[in-house]
Short mmCIF file of C-alpha atoms in Angstrom, two decimals:
data_model
loop_
_atom_site.label_atom_id
_atom_site.label_comp_id
_atom_site.label_asym_id
_atom_site.label_seq_id
_atom_site.Cartn_x
_atom_site.Cartn_y
_atom_site.Cartn_z
CA SER Q 238 -21.33 4.68 15.24
CA PHE Q 239 -21.70 6.22 11.72
CA LEU Q 240 -20.81 2.94 10.14
CA ARG Q 241 -23.01 0.92 12.42
CA LYS Q 242 -25.95 3.16 11.65
CA ASN Q 243 -25.24 3.14 7.90
CA LEU Q 244 -24.43 -0.44 7.14
CA GLU Q 245 -27.01 -0.18 4.28
CA TRP Q 246 -25.02 2.61 2.76
CA LEU Q 247 -21.84 0.53 2.93
CA ALA Q 248 -23.55 -2.41 1.34
CA LYS Q 249 -24.69 -0.26 -1.63
CA SER Q 250 -21.18 0.92 -2.57
CA ASN Q 251 -19.57 -0.63 -5.57
CA HIS Q 252 -16.09 -1.28 -6.86
CA TRP Q 253 -13.50 1.30 -5.59
CA ALA Q 254 -16.13 3.00 -3.51
CA LYS Q 255 -16.65 -0.34 -1.63
CA PHE Q 256 -12.74 -0.67 -1.33
CA THR Q 257 -12.50 2.90 0.23
CA ALA Q 258 -15.45 2.34 2.50
CA THR Q 259 -14.16 -0.92 3.88
CA ALA Q 260 -10.62 0.69 4.28
CA SER Q 261 -12.22 3.45 6.36
CA LEU Q 262 -12.78 0.85 9.05
CA GLY Q 263 -9.04 0.89 9.57
CA VAL Q 264 -9.16 4.63 10.29
CA VAL Q 265 -12.08 4.22 12.81
CA HIS Q 266 -10.29 1.31 14.61
CA LYS Q 267 -6.72 2.58 14.38
CA GLY Q 268 -4.46 1.10 17.01
CA GLN Q 269 -6.84 -1.65 18.01
CA VAL Q 270 -4.17 -4.22 17.06
CA ALA Q 271 -5.39 -7.11 19.23
CA GLU Q 272 -8.97 -6.98 17.81
CA SER Q 273 -8.09 -6.12 14.17
CA LYS Q 274 -8.87 -9.47 12.55
CA ASN Q 275 -12.12 -9.80 14.59
CA ILE Q 276 -13.17 -6.24 13.53
CA LEU Q 277 -12.50 -6.97 9.88
CA SER Q 278 -13.61 -10.66 9.85
CA THR Q 279 -16.70 -9.88 7.80
CA TYR Q 280 -14.51 -8.33 4.98
CA LEU Q 281 -11.33 -10.35 5.01
CA PRO Q 282 -11.01 -13.16 2.52
CA ASN Q 283 -12.13 -16.53 3.91
CA GLY Q 284 -12.71 -18.64 0.84
CA THR Q 285 -16.40 -17.91 0.53
CA PRO Q 286 -17.28 -17.70 -3.14
CA GLY Q 287 -19.03 -14.61 -4.55
CA ARG Q 288 -17.42 -12.10 -2.12
CA SER Q 289 -16.32 -8.79 -3.42
CA PRO Q 290 -12.67 -8.48 -4.09
CA TYR Q 291 -13.05 -4.74 -3.42
CA SER Q 292 -14.24 -5.25 0.10
CA GLU Q 293 -11.54 -7.88 0.63
CA GLY Q 294 -8.76 -5.56 -0.72
CA GLY Q 295 -10.14 -2.70 1.29
CA ALA Q 296 -9.95 -4.90 4.39
CA PHE Q 297 -6.22 -5.59 3.78
CA TYR Q 298 -5.72 -1.81 3.59
CA ALA Q 299 -7.80 -1.33 6.68
CA LEU Q 300 -5.55 -3.87 8.41
CA GLY Q 301 -2.53 -1.81 7.50
CA LEU Q 302 -4.27 1.33 8.75
CA ILE Q 303 -5.04 -0.31 12.16
CA HIS Q 304 -1.45 -1.57 12.51
CA ALA Q 305 0.47 1.52 11.24
CA ASN Q 306 3.27 2.18 13.63
CA HIS Q 307 2.50 -0.99 15.54
CA GLN Q 308 4.99 -3.61 14.27
CA HIS Q 309 3.07 -6.80 14.52
CA ALA Q 310 4.83 -9.76 12.84
CA PRO Q 311 1.67 -11.98 12.51
CA THR Q 312 -0.28 -9.29 10.57
CA GLU Q 313 2.77 -8.66 8.42
CA GLU Q 314 3.07 -12.37 7.64
CA TYR Q 315 -0.70 -12.57 6.90
CA LEU Q 316 -0.48 -9.70 4.50
CA LEU Q 317 2.66 -11.15 2.77
CA GLU Q 318 0.88 -14.49 2.30
CA SER Q 319 -2.18 -12.67 0.98
CA LEU Q 320 -0.11 -10.74 -1.50
CA SER Q 321 1.52 -13.93 -2.77
CA THR Q 322 -1.83 -15.72 -3.18
CA SER Q 323 -3.51 -12.70 -4.80
CA GLN Q 324 -1.58 -12.98 -8.07
CA GLY Q 325 -3.78 -11.92 -10.93
CA ASN Q 326 -6.21 -9.97 -8.81
CA GLU Q 327 -5.19 -6.24 -8.89
CA VAL Q 328 -7.70 -5.20 -6.30
CA LEU Q 329 -6.41 -7.67 -3.61
CA GLN Q 330 -2.81 -6.69 -4.64
CA VAL Q 331 -3.56 -2.94 -4.11
CA GLY Q 332 -4.99 -3.61 -0.68
CA ALA Q 333 -2.15 -6.00 0.40
CA CYS Q 334 0.53 -3.60 -0.87
CA LEU Q 335 -0.88 -0.60 0.97
CA GLY Q 336 -1.50 -2.69 4.09
CA LEU Q 337 2.04 -4.03 3.99
CA GLY Q 338 3.41 -0.53 3.51
CA LEU Q 339 1.60 0.77 6.54
CA THR Q 340 2.27 -2.29 8.74
CA GLY Q 341 5.97 -2.13 7.88
CA LEU Q 342 6.15 1.65 8.06
CA ALA Q 343 9.79 2.86 8.31
CA THR Q 344 11.11 -0.61 9.25
CA ALA Q 345 13.20 -1.12 6.05
CA ASN Q 346 12.15 -4.81 6.21
CA PRO Q 347 13.86 -6.46 3.26
CA ALA Q 348 11.36 -9.27 2.84
CA VAL Q 349 8.45 -6.80 2.64
CA TYR Q 350 10.32 -4.56 0.31
CA GLU Q 351 11.14 -7.48 -2.01
CA ALA Q 352 7.56 -8.71 -2.08
CA LEU Q 353 6.36 -5.18 -3.00
CA ARG Q 354 9.09 -4.76 -5.53
CA ASN Q 355 7.95 -8.07 -7.31
CA VAL Q 356 4.46 -6.66 -7.62
CA LEU Q 357 5.94 -3.40 -8.95
CA TYR Q 358 7.85 -5.33 -11.68
CA LEU Q 359 4.65 -6.90 -12.99
CA ASP Q 360 4.02 -3.41 -14.50
CA SER Q 361 0.33 -3.45 -13.78
CA ALA Q 362 -0.71 0.25 -13.54
CA VAL Q 363 -3.09 -0.12 -10.56
CA ALA Q 364 -1.19 -2.76 -8.50
CA GLY Q 365 2.23 -1.24 -9.44
CA GLU Q 366 1.19 2.14 -8.12
CA ALA Q 367 0.13 0.64 -4.75
CA ALA Q 368 3.40 -1.40 -4.60
CA ALA Q 369 5.51 1.78 -5.15
CA TYR Q 370 3.69 3.62 -2.44
CA GLY Q 371 4.16 0.53 -0.17
CA MET Q 372 7.89 0.42 -0.95
CA GLY Q 373 8.21 4.09 -0.02
CA LEU Q 374 6.35 3.59 3.27
CA VAL Q 375 8.47 0.58 4.26
CA MET Q 376 11.69 2.37 3.50
CA ALA Q 377 10.56 5.76 4.85
CA GLY Q 378 13.43 7.81 6.16
CA SER Q 379 16.07 5.06 5.54
CA GLY Q 380 17.71 6.78 2.65
CA GLN Q 381 18.63 3.37 1.28
CA THR Q 382 20.62 3.72 -1.97
CA ALA Q 383 19.48 0.47 -3.39
CA ALA Q 384 15.80 1.32 -2.95
CA VAL Q 385 16.41 4.77 -4.48
CA LYS Q 386 18.06 3.12 -7.51
CA ASP Q 387 15.32 0.57 -7.95
CA LEU Q 388 12.50 3.15 -7.85
CA LEU Q 389 14.31 5.71 -10.01
CA ALA Q 390 15.25 3.18 -12.61
CA TYR Q 391 11.76 1.77 -12.76
CA ALA Q 392 10.18 5.15 -13.01
CA HIS Q 393 12.25 5.60 -16.20
CA GLU Q 394 11.30 2.19 -17.61
CA THR Q 395 7.60 1.98 -17.07
CA GLN Q 396 5.05 3.50 -19.47
CA HIS Q 397 2.41 3.97 -16.70
CA GLU Q 398 2.10 7.53 -15.47
CA LYS Q 399 0.54 6.21 -12.23
CA ILE Q 400 3.57 4.22 -11.48
CA VAL Q 401 5.97 7.01 -12.26
CA ARG Q 402 4.07 9.27 -9.90
CA ALA Q 403 4.06 6.66 -7.22
CA CYS Q 404 7.81 5.88 -7.58
CA SER Q 405 8.43 9.61 -7.23
CA VAL Q 406 6.41 9.90 -4.03
CA ALA Q 407 8.14 6.79 -2.75
CA LEU Q 408 11.52 8.35 -3.42
CA ALA Q 409 10.44 11.38 -1.34
CA LEU Q 410 9.38 9.15 1.51
CA ILE Q 411 12.75 7.35 1.48
CA VAL Q 412 14.72 10.54 2.08
CA PHE Q 413 12.07 11.79 4.60
CA GLU Q 414 13.84 13.94 7.28
CA LEU Q 415 17.32 13.34 5.80
CA GLU Q 416 17.70 17.06 5.10
CA GLN Q 417 20.90 17.71 3.11
CA GLU Q 418 21.53 14.10 2.59
CA ALA Q 419 18.49 14.18 0.20
CA ASP Q 420 20.01 17.12 -1.88
CA LEU Q 421 21.66 14.84 -4.48
CA LEU Q 422 18.43 12.98 -5.16
CA ILE Q 423 16.36 16.22 -5.22
CA ALA Q 424 18.75 17.71 -7.75
CA GLN Q 425 18.63 14.52 -9.84
CA MET Q 426 14.76 14.54 -9.80
CA VAL Q 427 14.40 18.24 -10.33
CA ASN Q 428 16.51 18.02 -13.49
CA ASP Q 429 15.00 14.72 -14.80
CA ALA Q 430 13.70 14.62 -18.43
CA ASP Q 431 10.41 13.22 -17.27
CA ALA Q 432 7.93 15.96 -16.23
CA ILE Q 433 6.20 13.67 -13.64
CA ILE Q 434 9.42 12.91 -11.87
CA ARG Q 435 10.32 16.66 -11.89
#
């Protein structure tokens, strides 16, 4: 009811504030999987010129929040397609990456992981940060060695602190609940030359 009563406030927000405000709809409507596209229809891209990429990107994120822990193949496919068509638009990439990470939470889906990794390798600070978080969410608790190697290697290659930080958090997510199986990675990160990774 807050959002319904304050639509004017939502309309006044700009840039990343608009992204966050739109994404908050996903928190409000979490779990309403069947109605998610109808709920977000005002904000999702539909080819109308002049629409804000911030509200569209926020809608992708909101879609992920609604579908978190509810594996829904059509939504995952929609977000994958949106990610591939948003090349060159960081804001849309951020929303799609975060949405995909949440929609594919702990599924270790190789197609989603690969799509997110491709965005990470573009080395865009903003989109790359979201891609790394998404990779960690998709691989959460899997302990997958290949994913650990990808993220650790890229954390050392990139010059963007945001990406290094996101890769480090993603690594933590990958070894979530693995207890002593995570010890080797923890020791490696604690002794890393990069202060952000440490």
